[in-house]
Amino acid sequence: MFAGVTLAISVLGFFLKKNKAEIDSLKSVIRKLEISDARNTERIRTLLKVVEDRRKDIQNLYEKTQK
């Protein structure tokens, strides 16, 4: 009986360790994706600001040529 309990506990421990390794691997991948997403979001914000600034510049140039 004790051998059966010991075997069950060791099998359970094996699968818990295996799942923990998978979870750690997935956490690492998720962290890299979050960093990449944050970088891309910041790039998009910068590009939108540049585009808006250029749009205003073009509007100003158009207004000056119409006077």
Coordinates of N, CA, C and O in Angstrom, one line a residue:
M1 N 0.8 -1.2 0.0 CA 0.0 0.0 0.0 C 0.9 1.3 0.0 O 0.6 2.2 -0.7
F2 N 1.9 1.3 0.8 CA 2.8 2.4 0.9 C 3.5 2.6 -0.4 O 3.8 3.7 -0.8
A3 N 3.8 1.5 -1.1 CA 4.5 1.6 -2.4 C 3.6 2.2 -3.4 O 4.1 3.0 -4.2
G4 N 2.3 1.9 -3.4 CA 1.4 2.6 -4.3 C 1.3 4.0 -4.0 O 1.2 4.8 -5.0
V5 N 1.2 4.5 -2.8 CA 1.1 5.9 -2.4 C 2.4 6.6 -2.9 O 2.4 7.7 -3.4
T6 N 3.5 5.9 -2.6 CA 4.8 6.5 -3.0 C 4.9 6.7 -4.5 O 5.4 7.7 -5.0
L7 N 4.5 5.7 -5.2 CA 4.5 5.7 -6.7 C 3.6 6.9 -7.2 O 3.9 7.6 -8.1
A8 N 2.4 7.0 -6.6 CA 1.4 8.0 -7.0 C 2.0 9.4 -6.7 O 1.9 10.3 -7.6
I9 N 2.7 9.6 -5.6 CA 3.3 10.9 -5.3 C 4.4 11.2 -6.2 O 4.6 12.3 -6.7
S10 N 5.2 10.2 -6.5 CA 6.4 10.5 -7.4 C 5.9 10.8 -8.8 O 6.4 11.7 -9.5
V11 N 4.8 10.1 -9.3 CA 4.3 10.4 -10.6 C 3.7 11.8 -10.6 O 3.9 12.6 -11.6
L12 N 3.0 12.2 -9.6 CA 2.4 13.5 -9.4 C 3.5 14.5 -9.4 O 3.4 15.6 -10.1
G13 N 4.6 14.3 -8.7 CA 5.7 15.2 -8.6 C 6.3 15.4 -10.0 O 6.7 16.5 -10.4
F14 N 6.4 14.3 -10.8 CA 7.0 14.4 -12.1 C 6.2 15.3 -13.0 O 6.7 16.2 -13.7
F15 N 4.9 15.1 -13.0 CA 4.0 15.9 -13.8 C 4.0 17.3 -13.4 O 3.8 18.3 -14.2
L16 N 4.0 17.6 -12.1 CA 4.1 19.0 -11.6 C 5.3 19.7 -12.1 O 5.3 20.8 -12.5
K17 N 6.5 19.0 -12.0 CA 7.7 19.6 -12.5 C 7.6 19.9 -14.0 O 8.1 20.9 -14.5
K18 N 7.1 18.9 -14.7 CA 6.9 19.1 -16.2 C 6.1 20.3 -16.5 O 6.4 21.1 -17.3
N19 N 4.9 20.4 -15.8 CA 4.0 21.5 -16.0 C 4.7 22.8 -15.6 O 4.5 23.9 -16.3
K20 N 5.4 22.8 -14.5 CA 6.1 24.1 -14.1 C 7.1 24.5 -15.2 O 7.2 25.7 -15.5
A21 N 7.8 23.6 -15.8 CA 8.8 23.9 -16.8 C 8.1 24.5 -18.0 O 8.5 25.5 -18.6
E22 N 6.9 24.0 -18.4 CA 6.1 24.5 -19.5 C 5.6 25.9 -19.2 O 5.7 26.8 -20.0
I23 N 5.1 26.1 -18.0 CA 4.6 27.4 -17.6 C 5.7 28.4 -17.6 O 5.5 29.6 -18.0
D24 N 6.9 28.1 -17.1 CA 8.0 29.0 -17.1 C 8.4 29.4 -18.5 O 8.7 30.6 -18.8
S25 N 8.4 28.4 -19.4 CA 8.7 28.7 -20.8 C 7.7 29.6 -21.4 O 8.0 30.6 -22.1
L26 N 6.4 29.4 -21.1 CA 5.3 30.2 -21.7 C 5.4 31.6 -21.1 O 5.2 32.6 -21.8
K27 N 5.8 31.8 -19.8 CA 5.9 33.1 -19.2 C 7.0 33.9 -19.9 O 6.9 35.1 -20.1
S28 N 8.1 33.2 -20.2 CA 9.2 33.9 -20.9 C 8.7 34.3 -22.3 O 9.0 35.5 -22.7
V29 N 8.0 33.5 -23.0 CA 7.5 33.9 -24.3 C 6.5 35.1 -24.2 O 6.6 36.0 -25.0
I30 N 5.7 35.0 -23.2 CA 4.7 36.1 -23.0 C 5.4 37.4 -22.7 O 5.0 38.5 -23.2
R31 N 6.4 37.3 -21.9 CA 7.2 38.5 -21.5 C 7.8 39.1 -22.7 O 7.7 40.4 -22.9
K32 N 8.4 38.3 -23.6 CA 9.0 38.8 -24.8 C 8.0 39.5 -25.7 O 8.2 40.5 -26.3
L33 N 6.8 38.8 -25.8 CA 5.7 39.4 -26.6 C 5.2 40.7 -26.1 O 4.9 41.7 -26.8
E34 N 5.1 40.8 -24.8 CA 4.6 42.1 -24.2 C 5.6 43.2 -24.4 O 5.2 44.3 -24.7
I35 N 6.9 42.9 -24.3 CA 8.0 43.9 -24.6 C 7.9 44.3 -26.0 O 7.9 45.5 -26.3
S36 N 7.7 43.4 -26.9 CA 7.7 43.7 -28.3 C 6.4 44.5 -28.6 O 6.5 45.5 -29.4
D37 N 5.3 44.2 -28.0 CA 4.1 44.9 -28.2 C 4.2 46.4 -27.7 O 3.8 47.3 -28.3
A38 N 4.8 46.5 -26.5 CA 5.0 47.9 -26.0 C 5.9 48.7 -26.9 O 5.7 49.9 -27.1
R39 N 7.0 48.1 -27.4 CA 7.9 48.8 -28.4 C 7.1 49.2 -29.6 O 7.2 50.3 -30.1
N40 N 6.3 48.3 -30.2 CA 5.5 48.6 -31.4 C 4.5 49.7 -31.1 O 4.3 50.6 -31.9
T41 N 3.9 49.7 -29.9 CA 2.9 50.7 -29.6 C 3.5 52.1 -29.5 O 3.0 53.1 -30.0
E42 N 4.7 52.1 -28.9 CA 5.4 53.4 -28.8 C 5.8 53.9 -30.2 O 5.8 55.1 -30.4
R43 N 6.3 53.0 -31.0 CA 6.6 53.4 -32.4 C 5.4 54.0 -33.1 O 5.5 55.0 -33.8
I44 N 4.3 53.3 -33.0 CA 3.0 53.8 -33.6 C 2.7 55.2 -33.1 O 2.3 56.1 -33.9
R45 N 2.8 55.4 -31.8 CA 2.5 56.7 -31.2 C 3.4 57.8 -31.8 O 2.9 58.9 -32.1
T46 N 4.7 57.5 -31.9 CA 5.6 58.4 -32.4 C 5.3 58.7 -33.9 O 5.3 59.9 -34.3
L47 N 5.0 57.7 -34.7 CA 4.6 57.9 -36.1 C 3.4 58.7 -36.2 O 3.3 59.6 -37.1
L48 N 2.4 58.5 -35.4 CA 1.2 59.3 -35.5 C 1.4 60.7 -35.1 O 0.9 61.6 -35.8
K49 N 2.3 61.0 -34.2 CA 2.6 62.4 -33.8 C 3.3 63.0 -35.0 O 3.0 64.2 -35.3
V50 N 4.3 62.3 -35.6 CA 5.0 62.9 -36.8 C 4.0 63.2 -37.9 O 4.1 64.3 -38.5
V51 N 3.1 62.3 -38.2 CA 2.2 62.4 -39.3 C 1.3 63.6 -39.0 O 1.0 64.5 -39.8
E52 N 0.8 63.8 -37.7 CA 0.0 64.9 -37.4 C 0.7 66.2 -37.5 O 0.2 67.2 -38.0
D53 N 2.0 66.2 -37.1 CA 2.8 67.5 -37.2 C 3.0 67.8 -38.7 O 2.9 69.0 -39.1
R54 N 3.2 66.9 -39.5 CA 3.4 67.1 -41.0 C 2.1 67.6 -41.6 O 2.1 68.5 -42.4
R55 N 1.0 67.1 -41.1 CA -0.3 67.5 -41.6 C -0.6 69.0 -41.3 O -1.0 69.8 -42.1
K56 N -0.2 69.3 -40.1 CA -0.4 70.8 -39.7 C 0.6 71.6 -40.5 O 0.2 72.7 -40.9
D57 N 1.8 71.2 -40.7 CA 2.7 72.0 -41.5 C 2.2 72.2 -42.9 O 2.3 73.3 -43.5
I58 N 1.6 71.1 -43.5 CA 1.0 71.2 -44.9 C -0.1 72.2 -44.9 O -0.3 73.0 -45.8
Q59 N -1.0 72.1 -43.8 CA -2.1 73.1 -43.7 C -1.6 74.5 -43.7 O -2.1 75.4 -44.3
N60 N -0.6 74.7 -42.9 CA 0.0 76.1 -42.8 C 0.6 76.5 -44.1 O 0.4 77.7 -44.5
L61 N 1.3 75.7 -44.8 CA 1.8 76.0 -46.1 C 0.7 76.3 -47.1 O 0.8 77.3 -47.9
Y62 N -0.4 75.6 -47.1 CA -1.5 75.8 -48.0 C -2.1 77.1 -47.7 O -2.4 77.9 -48.6
E63 N -2.3 77.4 -46.4 CA -2.9 78.7 -46.0 C -2.0 79.9 -46.4 O -2.5 80.9 -46.9
K64 N -0.7 79.7 -46.3 CA 0.2 80.8 -46.7 C 0.2 81.0 -48.3 O 0.3 82.1 -48.7
T65 N 0.0 79.9 -49.0 CA 0.0 80.1 -50.5 C -1.3 80.7 -50.9 O -1.4 81.2 -52.0
Q66 N -2.4 80.5 -50.2 CA -3.7 81.0 -50.6 C -3.9 82.5 -50.3 O -4.8 83.1 -50.7
K67 N -3.0 83.1 -49.5 CA -3.1 84.5 -49.1 C -2.7 85.4 -50.2 O -2.0 85.3 -51.1

